């Protein structure tokens, strides 16, 4: 639906978001219009596209998806436009004086300071300032119109203009593919569509280069690859671009050669194939390799009787460590870099506590950290010492549009020992930032389960560090933490060893529901969460976490989230809500952050003190506390009591979290877990099931078929991740530095 008219009154406008409420005159009628607008003034001609909606509080409003503004043409409209305050320092009195002198030509004369300064009360300096601001506003509005005509939403159009300003149209016309790197929310497909509308050739160098970068980034985000074999890259780029030209293979190869030559990407010979990597990925892995070898070689030496120190710890703790645990502690003392790996219940936390006890008694400064807020909180509870996320340990700050760490290779952490828990979750970027910030001579202890799923981000850091053979590794296999009637930990180890878990439903904490179809799995899962398990465990349904291997389908997280949301947090007049894509977000909803946002501000109340910080990370879970529909904002309280304010436009970073993928559950623990296993999921692997089971502390229920469980247990094939870290560590050790 379309409305054409004039802006009568601007009721509200947020300069931060562009969210605007205005009254619009359409012939003899007045309508309230709501939407994301560029700067707008009373008197302007306006055309909006959208639809009417009736809200309980605000009544009938027109919600605009597209906005087209143009300057007023009549004297009264011009007078109201100039006097609206849109131009700083130009009020109604001055506006009337300008219009009295120039009439309908007033807006044109705003461009000529010498003429404008002839108006009484306007100096040449003020005339120049008025002209510059007017020109800027008009260019912005023209740019927004240009972008909207290319099918770009007003919200994205404003984002683009804030980056490119007056050069928006020139930059976009020349190379729309730069939008992918510069504008959050624009991917290759959108940029490619824009390029097509602008007439850019399908075999242009811009398009091919953008396609290469896109394929490498997709490999990192979807597969965790830090590079792709050259032949696989060529194939993927060809399939993406569908080049309609002579010798398309050669065009792609030539373009890749140019990109390597100019340093946009890196080629590396692995000995098995030619690897092509984004420069950022390659330099990151190269930096990790160099720094780890340095830390290993420059360990500060001090004498300590490890056996005696362990004995003192045992006396305080009231139990005795296993010999392989003692050996792990000894190696952590002697080596600059030490890796400790083992499954649930094998004593990893005990070793951390012992190492912490030993080093603190030696007067050493120890920092504990983990990749997520949940994991850091668990580590704090287990050790009785403060643990931080890696980002918080490094003191993330945001300056000049870039996230940066206070502690880095220039300003090192003031600690002697760094212990990292849940190391399997740590991607290459976070790990690189950490190791660069550790002092030469300090010790680094990495603790994790090598059989868990690899990190959500790119790289396979823990697996590579264990596999390279250059760092000592303590393998923990003895199970210590389990109660006699608990089956969670024993079943987890059975799965990890390729054995079927015990599913006879005779235990109090491990159950199996035999269901065949995806629809049956979904119905049973919802019944368990909403009715049966809350009574059994005496917990709220929201405390039960549903885990699924897949997103789509009847038993995927999208469908289950819709059903669980309606059951646990149904719509009501008392609860505000809004739509973002295929999700409806409602007050009281359980949500998860789906990507790192280093700019997101938060507050946290600690006692009587309010702390402020930035950074919300992939996998953080919280609840929507409130929604302000007037200014299009909502508040999320995360599990660690951080409170963050989001704009509606940022809601794409979040997803409902009543059900989450197993991959997204890494590093988290839940009292109760329901695992919905659809037989149609293609990547049925052992470590996927193992990871899901190990998320539970008190209860596991698997819903699916024994055949599906059996296939997952037998399949020990993990999705291969291409990584150069092992190669680069070998190069560093041998003194070979390939570029």
XYZ file of C-alpha atoms in Angstrom:
739
model
C 0.000 0.000 0.000
C 1.201 3.513 -0.767
C 0.538 6.934 0.754
C 1.520 10.292 -0.816
C 1.419 13.597 0.971
C 3.287 16.038 3.150
C 5.019 15.762 6.524
C 2.803 17.685 8.945
C 4.617 17.043 12.252
C 7.637 15.002 13.341
C 6.448 13.521 16.656
C 9.560 11.518 17.539
C 12.904 10.674 15.978
C 15.909 8.678 17.248
C 19.129 9.942 15.696
C 20.866 6.678 16.646
C 18.452 4.332 14.879
C 16.520 6.576 12.494
C 13.265 5.378 14.085
C 10.685 8.081 13.399
C 7.037 8.749 14.231
C 5.355 11.488 12.215
C 1.975 12.787 11.177
C 1.450 12.867 7.434
C -1.153 14.934 5.598
C -2.762 13.053 2.697
C -5.205 15.455 1.027
C -7.644 16.219 3.871
C -6.673 13.268 6.123
C -3.920 12.943 8.744
C -2.160 9.574 9.281
C 0.464 8.554 11.819
C 3.427 6.960 10.031
C 6.106 4.874 11.766
C 9.398 3.633 10.312
C 13.147 4.034 9.891
C 13.692 7.422 8.186
C 16.596 9.599 7.128
C 16.455 13.112 8.618
C 13.020 14.458 7.745
C 11.369 17.834 8.170
C 7.902 19.287 8.359
C 6.720 20.498 4.980
C 8.561 17.883 2.937
C 6.781 15.907 0.277
C 6.726 12.241 1.181
C 5.752 8.921 -0.375
C 5.683 5.816 1.834
C 5.060 2.140 1.118
C 3.906 -0.276 3.812
C 0.706 -1.257 5.616
C -1.648 -0.137 8.358
C -1.520 -1.878 11.744
C -3.567 -1.294 14.867
C -1.738 -1.379 18.208
C -3.464 -1.537 21.586
C -1.527 1.424 22.986
C -0.972 3.632 19.933
C -4.000 2.843 17.795
C -3.970 2.715 13.988
C -0.570 3.483 12.440
C 0.999 3.134 9.011
C 4.215 1.107 9.213
C 6.497 2.200 6.363
C 8.915 -0.190 4.648
C 10.060 2.324 2.019
C 10.266 6.113 2.251
C 10.782 8.602 -0.558
C 11.347 12.242 0.359
C 11.504 15.306 -1.807
C 11.818 18.995 -1.134
C 8.607 21.037 -0.784
C 7.651 23.158 -3.787
C 5.153 25.590 -2.264
C 6.062 28.654 -0.239
C 4.329 27.564 2.966
C 5.906 24.100 2.778
C 9.356 25.593 2.169
C 8.918 27.914 5.137
C 7.962 25.030 7.444
C 10.780 22.862 6.067
C 13.489 25.480 6.671
C 12.128 26.484 10.056
C 11.679 22.942 11.403
C 15.092 22.807 13.082
C 16.428 20.214 10.656
C 19.210 22.670 9.785
C 21.039 23.607 12.965
C 20.567 27.233 13.959
C 17.916 27.973 11.336
C 14.603 28.655 13.061
C 11.131 29.877 11.973
C 12.034 33.595 12.015
C 15.099 33.150 9.805
C 13.194 30.769 7.550
C 10.451 33.341 7.016
C 13.048 35.992 6.155
C 14.660 33.685 3.558
C 11.314 32.823 1.955
C 10.217 36.465 1.964
C 13.296 37.313 -0.114
C 13.569 34.312 -2.444
C 10.082 32.806 -2.505
C 9.811 29.432 -4.269
C 13.533 29.651 -5.133
C 14.564 29.626 -1.467
C 15.828 26.056 -1.398
C 17.913 26.602 -4.526
C 19.463 29.724 -2.968
C 20.582 27.671 0.071
C 23.447 26.493 -2.138
C 24.779 30.044 -2.655
C 26.148 31.571 0.571
C 26.845 34.957 -0.989
C 23.210 35.368 -2.004
C 21.905 33.860 1.246
C 24.008 36.291 3.299
C 22.029 39.171 1.787
C 19.114 38.161 3.997
C 18.974 40.346 7.085
C 20.443 38.594 10.143
C 22.451 35.982 8.197
C 26.219 36.448 8.112
C 28.359 34.931 5.385
C 29.711 32.380 7.871
C 26.209 31.325 8.930
C 25.068 31.250 5.305
C 27.964 28.945 4.469
C 27.121 26.655 7.388
C 23.430 26.575 6.414
C 24.329 25.753 2.835
C 26.704 22.944 3.761
C 24.182 21.325 6.136
C 21.313 21.664 3.641
C 23.428 20.098 0.883
C 24.425 17.235 3.163
C 20.786 16.495 4.090
C 19.669 16.564 0.462
C 22.516 14.305 -0.627
C 21.652 11.882 2.135
C 18.021 11.781 1.085
C 19.023 11.346 -2.571
C 21.370 8.509 -1.594
C 18.624 6.781 0.396
C 16.274 7.018 -2.597
C 19.001 5.613 -4.887
C 19.607 2.667 -2.562
C 15.903 1.944 -2.084
C 15.440 1.830 -5.847
C 18.056 -0.943 -5.836
C 15.835 -2.949 -3.479
C 17.776 -2.091 -0.309
C 15.727 -1.615 2.857
C 15.677 1.793 4.503
C 17.463 0.362 7.550
C 20.339 -0.994 5.460
C 20.352 2.150 3.333
C 20.991 4.255 6.436
C 23.788 1.884 7.492
C 25.391 2.253 4.055
C 25.134 6.031 4.075
C 26.727 6.275 7.521
C 29.775 4.452 6.116
C 30.150 6.131 2.712
C 28.293 9.432 3.304
C 28.321 11.705 0.229
C 30.248 9.134 -1.808
C 27.535 6.488 -1.393
C 26.209 6.471 -4.934
C 29.693 6.696 -6.508
C 31.066 3.808 -4.423
C 28.060 1.550 -4.910
C 27.918 2.140 -8.673
C 31.640 1.436 -9.066
C 31.850 -1.715 -6.928
C 28.773 -2.857 -4.985
C 30.709 -5.907 -3.772
C 32.540 -3.722 -1.278
C 29.240 -3.600 0.641
C 29.845 -7.207 1.758
C 32.932 -6.246 3.750
C 31.830 -2.809 4.850
C 28.162 -3.253 5.799
C 26.893 -5.712 8.382
C 23.767 -7.375 7.012
C 24.733 -7.419 3.307
C 26.019 -10.689 1.892
C 27.353 -11.703 -1.491
C 23.914 -12.573 -2.912
C 22.548 -9.090 -2.161
C 25.651 -7.358 -3.538
C 25.517 -9.561 -6.635
C 21.862 -8.671 -7.249
C 22.676 -4.964 -6.905
C 25.593 -5.358 -9.310
C 23.259 -6.969 -11.838
C 20.788 -4.088 -11.568
C 23.635 -1.625 -12.098
C 24.745 -3.454 -15.247
C 28.077 -4.742 -13.944
C 29.294 -7.597 -16.155
C 29.048 -11.124 -14.755
C 32.711 -11.773 -15.595
C 34.016 -8.497 -14.148
C 37.126 -8.706 -12.003
C 35.185 -7.153 -9.130
C 32.606 -9.956 -9.252
C 35.126 -12.804 -9.542
C 37.291 -11.434 -6.718
C 34.217 -10.993 -4.532
C 33.169 -14.573 -5.366
C 36.570 -15.939 -4.306
C 36.461 -14.053 -1.003
C 32.857 -15.153 -0.426
C 33.670 -18.845 -0.955
C 36.647 -18.641 1.437
C 34.544 -16.860 4.068
C 31.711 -19.360 3.655
C 34.249 -22.149 4.108
C 35.301 -20.547 7.384
C 31.811 -19.766 8.729
C 30.043 -22.972 7.648
C 32.832 -25.537 7.680
C 35.356 -23.974 10.068
C 38.039 -24.076 7.336
C 40.945 -21.663 7.508
C 41.778 -22.421 3.862
C 40.479 -24.371 0.874
C 42.450 -26.566 -1.522
C 42.878 -24.598 -4.739
C 40.907 -27.058 -6.873
C 37.977 -27.054 -4.420
C 38.062 -23.258 -4.419
C 37.925 -23.087 -8.221
C 34.995 -25.508 -8.339
C 33.018 -23.629 -5.672
C 33.618 -20.227 -7.326
C 32.567 -21.595 -10.721
C 29.342 -23.012 -9.248
C 28.633 -19.743 -7.450
C 29.185 -17.339 -10.338
C 27.941 -19.276 -13.405
C 30.245 -17.238 -15.625
C 28.935 -16.747 -19.145
C 32.201 -16.149 -20.992
C 34.954 -17.914 -22.909
C 37.228 -20.063 -20.712
C 35.566 -19.308 -17.336
C 38.061 -21.587 -15.537
C 40.939 -19.516 -16.843
C 39.210 -16.266 -15.843
C 38.898 -17.547 -12.277
C 42.495 -18.842 -12.189
C 43.873 -15.574 -13.565
C 41.882 -13.623 -11.002
C 43.158 -15.794 -8.159
C 46.734 -15.312 -9.388
C 46.244 -11.541 -9.325
C 44.739 -11.713 -5.839
C 47.735 -13.732 -4.599
C 50.123 -11.296 -6.286
C 48.483 -8.275 -4.664
C 48.290 -9.968 -1.251
C 44.497 -10.216 -1.013
C 44.783 -13.986 -0.438
C 47.672 -16.359 0.368
C 48.819 -19.521 -1.419
C 50.593 -22.188 0.660
C 51.964 -25.564 -0.457
C 50.988 -28.184 2.129
C 52.868 -30.944 0.338
C 49.544 -32.599 -0.529
C 47.902 -29.724 -2.340
C 48.011 -25.998 -2.945
C 46.074 -24.174 -0.226
C 44.360 -20.796 -0.706
C 43.598 -18.829 2.438
C 42.252 -15.438 3.340
C 45.197 -13.308 4.385
C 43.610 -12.704 7.796
C 43.216 -16.445 8.461
C 46.748 -17.249 7.339
C 48.353 -14.478 9.388
C 46.320 -15.527 12.427
C 47.513 -19.149 12.296
C 51.037 -17.988 11.536
C 50.947 -15.719 14.585
C 49.647 -18.540 16.821
C 52.433 -20.879 15.671
C 55.150 -18.311 16.256
C 53.861 -17.266 19.653
C 53.380 -20.814 20.999
C 56.878 -21.879 20.050
C 58.202 -18.749 21.743
C 56.218 -19.439 24.912
C 57.403 -23.032 24.965
C 61.038 -22.033 24.545
C 61.105 -19.108 26.983
C 59.579 -20.654 30.059
C 60.720 -19.155 33.312
C 62.446 -21.821 35.363
C 61.930 -22.227 39.074
C 62.533 -25.100 41.466
C 59.592 -26.749 43.154
C 58.983 -30.162 44.631
C 55.823 -31.116 42.713
C 55.181 -34.267 44.785
C 55.319 -32.299 48.005
C 53.094 -29.545 46.566
C 50.551 -32.115 45.367
C 50.591 -33.820 48.778
C 49.701 -30.522 50.470
C 46.862 -30.013 48.009
C 45.573 -33.557 48.670
C 45.585 -32.947 52.425
C 43.507 -29.803 51.990
C 41.173 -31.365 49.418
C 40.672 -34.612 51.320
C 41.404 -37.002 48.430
C 44.353 -38.475 46.516
C 45.233 -37.704 42.904
C 45.796 -40.490 40.376
C 49.407 -40.824 39.134
C 48.479 -39.537 35.666
C 46.888 -36.469 37.292
C 50.082 -35.842 39.257
C 52.056 -36.188 36.038
C 49.787 -33.606 34.351
C 50.450 -31.169 37.199
C 54.208 -31.767 36.958
C 54.220 -31.092 33.215
C 52.221 -27.898 33.700
C 54.933 -26.675 36.069
C 57.826 -27.648 33.809
C 56.504 -26.580 30.399
C 55.631 -23.270 28.865
C 52.651 -24.826 27.067
C 50.783 -27.819 28.497
C 47.629 -29.527 27.193
C 45.274 -31.535 29.408
C 42.493 -33.474 27.681
C 39.878 -35.929 28.862
C 36.174 -36.675 28.851
C 33.582 -35.851 31.534
C 34.398 -37.024 35.034
C 38.093 -37.664 34.311
C 39.374 -35.042 36.746
C 40.188 -32.072 34.511
C 38.774 -29.605 37.033
C 40.689 -31.289 39.866
C 43.933 -30.801 37.959
C 43.081 -27.150 37.358
C 42.446 -26.674 41.079
C 45.728 -28.378 41.962
C 47.719 -26.322 39.431
C 46.029 -23.174 40.721
C 46.842 -24.124 44.333
C 50.471 -24.889 43.508
C 51.211 -21.721 41.561
C 49.426 -19.429 44.020
C 51.483 -20.917 46.866
C 54.578 -20.073 44.825
C 53.437 -16.452 44.619
C 52.574 -16.731 40.941
C 49.766 -14.673 39.428
C 47.216 -16.964 37.774
C 44.440 -16.035 35.333
C 41.526 -18.408 34.693
C 39.503 -18.042 31.503
C 37.074 -19.808 29.193
C 35.544 -19.022 25.797
C 31.979 -18.331 27.005
C 30.314 -16.654 29.942
C 28.645 -19.903 30.980
C 31.924 -21.826 30.899
C 33.710 -19.079 32.845
C 30.958 -19.089 35.461
C 31.258 -22.878 35.871
C 35.027 -22.596 36.224
C 34.625 -19.925 38.915
C 32.157 -22.087 40.831
C 34.429 -25.156 40.592
C 37.641 -23.417 41.686
C 36.372 -20.696 43.998
C 38.447 -18.188 42.020
C 37.381 -15.566 39.520
C 37.319 -16.780 35.929
C 36.651 -14.548 32.947
C 35.828 -14.993 29.303
C 38.858 -14.641 27.066
C 37.512 -11.360 25.705
C 36.951 -9.957 29.180
C 40.368 -11.128 30.387
C 41.959 -9.224 27.515
C 39.700 -6.221 28.278
C 37.883 -5.737 25.008
C 37.333 -2.134 23.996
C 35.838 -0.558 20.895
C 37.571 2.423 19.338
C 37.226 4.097 15.961
C 34.781 1.466 14.743
C 37.125 -1.402 15.617
C 37.178 -3.910 18.450
C 40.526 -3.964 20.210
C 42.024 -5.467 23.337
C 43.731 -3.515 26.085
C 46.081 -6.477 26.585
C 47.921 -7.423 23.409
C 51.442 -7.909 22.017
C 52.344 -4.397 23.186
C 50.722 -4.468 26.628
C 50.954 -7.980 28.041
C 48.754 -9.519 30.743
C 50.223 -8.973 34.230
C 50.104 -12.698 35.082
C 52.518 -15.633 35.282
C 50.122 -18.471 34.432
C 47.078 -18.573 32.134
C 44.698 -21.535 32.367
C 42.108 -21.932 29.585
C 39.144 -24.252 30.151
C 36.826 -25.663 27.429
C 39.660 -25.265 24.948
C 37.843 -27.277 22.255
C 35.508 -24.291 21.821
C 38.228 -21.703 21.263
C 38.587 -20.551 17.667
C 41.773 -19.284 16.075
C 40.982 -15.558 16.406
C 40.286 -15.648 20.139
C 43.288 -17.899 20.743
C 45.614 -15.678 18.738
C 44.537 -12.631 20.720
C 45.178 -14.534 23.948
C 48.630 -15.936 23.176
C 49.845 -12.580 21.878
C 48.965 -11.054 25.250
C 50.866 -13.626 27.354
C 54.293 -12.645 28.645
C 57.430 -14.474 27.577
C 58.249 -16.808 30.455
C 54.617 -17.222 31.492
C 52.935 -20.621 31.397
C 49.911 -21.564 29.345
C 47.737 -24.526 30.381
C 45.042 -25.621 27.919
C 42.256 -27.845 29.251
C 39.566 -29.434 27.121
C 37.960 -32.510 25.659
C 39.477 -33.372 22.289
C 36.440 -35.489 21.385
C 33.971 -32.617 21.613
C 32.825 -30.826 18.492
C 35.311 -28.330 17.148
C 34.816 -24.611 17.748
C 31.931 -22.781 16.089
C 34.447 -20.314 14.657
C 37.171 -21.149 12.161
C 40.046 -23.438 13.018
C 40.639 -26.647 14.925
C 43.017 -25.259 17.504
C 42.912 -27.894 20.246
C 42.973 -30.803 17.793
C 45.848 -29.246 15.858
C 47.913 -28.540 18.973
C 47.471 -32.132 20.148
C 48.125 -33.536 16.681
C 51.238 -31.526 15.836
C 53.373 -33.391 18.403
C 55.336 -30.349 19.585
C 53.590 -29.796 22.927
C 53.204 -32.148 25.914
C 49.714 -33.639 26.265
C 48.217 -35.272 29.357
C 45.485 -37.757 28.411
C 42.984 -38.434 31.204
C 41.032 -41.664 30.854
C 40.167 -42.714 34.426
C 36.603 -41.768 35.453
C 36.387 -40.287 38.953
C 33.190 -38.207 38.990
C 30.111 -40.367 38.874
C 27.483 -41.558 41.295
C 26.586 -45.217 41.450
C 23.096 -44.764 40.063
C 23.990 -42.172 37.405
C 24.311 -43.217 33.775
C 25.162 -39.876 32.152
C 28.950 -40.018 32.404
C 29.283 -43.802 31.794
C 27.025 -43.526 28.748
C 28.982 -40.558 27.436
C 32.172 -42.602 27.587
C 30.450 -45.584 25.989
C 29.410 -43.385 23.074
C 32.920 -41.960 22.792
C 34.352 -45.506 22.734
C 31.982 -46.587 19.962
C 29.616 -48.544 22.231
C 25.836 -48.250 22.475
C 24.736 -46.383 25.600
C 22.564 -48.163 28.130
C 19.001 -47.189 27.233
C 16.871 -49.566 29.323
C 15.291 -46.659 31.251
C 16.285 -48.202 34.576
C 18.444 -45.308 35.666
C 17.164 -42.127 37.272
C 18.949 -39.727 34.911
C 19.295 -41.285 31.427
C 16.159 -42.134 29.438
C 15.282 -43.086 25.890
C 12.000 -42.520 24.036
C 11.659 -44.694 20.919
C 10.041 -42.596 18.192
C 10.228 -43.057 14.446
C 8.962 -40.071 12.494
C 10.095 -36.481 12.877
C 6.542 -35.488 13.806
C 6.459 -38.056 16.632
C 9.862 -36.871 17.860
C 8.623 -33.268 17.906
C 5.372 -34.077 19.760
C 7.176 -36.183 22.367
C 9.879 -33.536 22.886
C 7.284 -30.825 23.476
C 5.341 -33.070 25.875
C 8.512 -33.856 27.833
C 9.503 -30.198 28.192
C 6.079 -28.764 28.952
C 4.517 -31.486 31.124
C 6.455 -34.577 32.142
C 9.983 -33.449 33.038
C 9.101 -30.321 35.092
C 7.143 -32.567 37.455
C 9.876 -35.221 37.523
C 12.704 -32.790 38.240
C 10.696 -30.073 40.026
C 12.057 -27.423 37.653
C 10.584 -24.764 35.386
C 10.190 -25.857 31.743
C 12.490 -23.011 30.668
C 15.336 -24.711 32.572
C 15.116 -27.777 30.308
C 17.223 -27.388 27.182
C 16.236 -29.046 23.908
C 19.150 -29.944 21.628
C 18.826 -30.884 17.954
C 21.365 -31.690 15.257
C 19.408 -29.784 12.611
C 17.609 -26.477 12.072
C 14.916 -27.358 9.543
C 12.284 -30.071 9.505
C 9.553 -31.094 11.934
C 12.130 -31.992 14.601
C 14.470 -29.085 13.843
C 15.020 -26.130 16.144
C 12.941 -23.673 14.086
C 9.791 -25.766 14.349
C 10.378 -26.824 17.965
C 11.031 -23.227 19.009
C 7.713 -22.115 17.541
C 5.810 -24.836 19.397
C 7.701 -24.350 22.665
C 7.312 -20.576 22.510
C 3.551 -20.922 22.081
C 3.383 -23.427 24.935
C 5.718 -21.759 27.428
C 5.378 -18.087 26.537
C 2.133 -17.640 24.601
C 1.014 -14.338 23.130
C -1.098 -12.134 25.382
C -2.234 -8.541 25.710
C 0.191 -8.096 28.619
C 3.238 -9.122 26.574
C 4.683 -6.918 23.846
C 6.180 -8.593 20.786
C 7.671 -7.847 17.369
C 8.610 -9.837 14.277
C 12.102 -10.262 12.828
C 12.285 -12.496 9.759
C 10.700 -15.837 10.576
C 10.848 -15.260 14.352
C 8.423 -13.492 16.663
C 10.209 -12.150 19.725
C 8.092 -11.701 22.839
C 8.689 -10.433 26.367
C 9.756 -13.430 28.452
C 11.282 -15.338 25.524
C 14.457 -17.361 25.953
C 16.974 -16.208 23.322
C 20.535 -16.900 22.210
C 23.125 -14.549 20.719
C 24.060 -16.061 17.343
C 27.180 -14.054 16.537
C 29.900 -12.117 18.306
C 28.988 -8.476 18.742
C 32.002 -6.631 20.062
C 30.165 -3.282 20.100
C 27.153 -4.311 22.187
C 27.104 -2.359 25.433
C 25.921 -3.977 28.663
C 25.545 -3.266 32.348
C 25.934 -5.694 35.224
C 25.022 -5.140 38.850
C 27.606 -6.580 41.256
C 26.467 -5.962 44.826
C 25.801 -2.234 45.020
C 28.084 -1.485 42.060
C 26.998 -1.211 38.424
C 29.665 -2.331 35.972
C 29.660 -1.361 32.311
C 31.292 -3.111 29.404
C 30.972 -4.123 25.772
C 30.786 -7.421 23.955
C 28.095 -10.112 23.720
C 29.190 -13.398 22.220
C 28.033 -16.279 20.099
C 26.162 -18.794 22.295
C 25.231 -16.434 25.154
C 21.709 -17.244 26.422
C 19.298 -14.789 28.001
C 15.677 -13.676 28.381
C 13.888 -10.725 26.791
C 12.902 -8.649 29.823
C 11.020 -5.867 28.077
C 10.154 -4.418 24.665
C 9.666 -0.711 23.958
C 7.574 -0.609 20.805
C 7.614 3.181 20.660
C 11.375 3.472 20.134
C 11.841 -0.058 18.727
C 14.153 -1.295 21.464
C 14.228 -4.358 23.695
C 16.225 -5.432 26.745
C 17.871 -8.845 27.182
C 19.155 -10.149 30.515
C 21.803 -12.822 29.957
C 22.617 -15.743 32.249
C 25.548 -13.914 33.817
C 23.171 -11.005 34.660
C 24.533 -8.753 31.929
C 21.769 -6.499 30.669
C 21.951 -5.306 27.071
C 19.699 -2.947 25.094
C 19.068 -3.928 21.467
C 17.441 -2.106 18.580
C 14.855 -3.992 16.525
C 17.335 -3.909 13.652
C 19.813 -5.894 15.783
C 17.325 -8.697 16.470
C 18.764 -10.674 13.534
C 21.715 -11.399 15.853
C 19.393 -13.362 18.148
C 17.307 -16.510 17.879
C 14.787 -18.244 20.100
C 16.619 -20.665 22.393
C 14.027 -23.056 23.780
C 15.700 -25.426 21.319
C 19.264 -24.924 20.025
C 21.595 -26.894 17.789
C 24.093 -29.199 19.432
C 26.878 -27.122 17.899
C 25.561 -23.991 19.626
C 25.376 -25.779 22.990
C 29.148 -26.219 23.218
C 30.644 -24.954 26.430
C 27.288 -24.851 28.168
C 25.870 -27.140 30.829
C 22.208 -27.577 31.621
C 20.469 -29.414 34.442
C 18.285 -31.309 31.968
C 18.721 -31.958 28.258
C 16.262 -33.426 25.742
C 18.013 -34.567 22.554
C 15.689 -34.745 19.526
C 17.347 -37.019 16.957
C 15.726 -36.913 13.532
C 16.807 -39.873 11.404
C 16.862 -37.607 8.338
C 19.838 -35.593 9.555
C 22.717 -36.354 7.208
C 25.765 -35.746 9.410
C 25.077 -38.378 12.071
C 28.377 -38.606 13.917
C 29.616 -39.955 17.219
C 31.074 -36.699 18.494
C 27.768 -34.925 17.827
C 25.881 -37.324 20.113
C 28.747 -37.318 22.627
C 28.727 -33.524 22.795
C 24.947 -33.440 23.315
C 24.998 -35.990 26.156
C 27.863 -34.234 27.960
C 25.862 -30.973 28.144
C 23.632 -32.453 30.873
C 24.323 -32.361 34.612
C 21.254 -34.116 36.049
C 19.147 -35.635 33.257
C 19.347 -36.775 29.632
C 16.411 -37.883 27.498
C 17.072 -39.038 23.937
C 14.037 -38.959 21.640
C 14.416 -40.866 18.396
C 15.151 -44.379 17.197
C 17.753 -46.844 18.434
C 18.792 -47.257 14.813
C 19.672 -43.548 14.622
C 21.625 -43.722 17.885
C 23.424 -46.811 16.573
C 24.427 -45.102 13.334
C 25.788 -42.112 15.232
C 27.774 -44.295 17.640
C 29.332 -46.269 14.777
C 30.224 -43.212 12.714
C 33.505 -41.876 14.029
C 34.058 -39.759 10.945
C 34.169 -36.089 11.806
C 33.694 -33.308 9.345
C 37.194 -32.490 8.091
C 38.437 -28.991 8.753
C 41.139 -27.567 6.551
C 43.696 -25.852 8.745
C 47.317 -24.780 8.268
C 48.206 -24.514 11.948
C 50.092 -27.824 12.125
C 52.065 -26.946 8.972
C 52.940 -23.514 10.307
C 54.009 -24.880 13.700
C 56.281 -27.345 11.862
C 57.682 -24.423 9.843
C 58.331 -22.444 12.998
C 60.084 -25.343 14.708
C 62.244 -26.057 11.656
C 63.035 -22.398 11.062
C 61.190 -22.332 7.757
C 58.987 -19.274 7.282
C 56.966 -19.627 4.141
C 55.096 -16.643 2.723
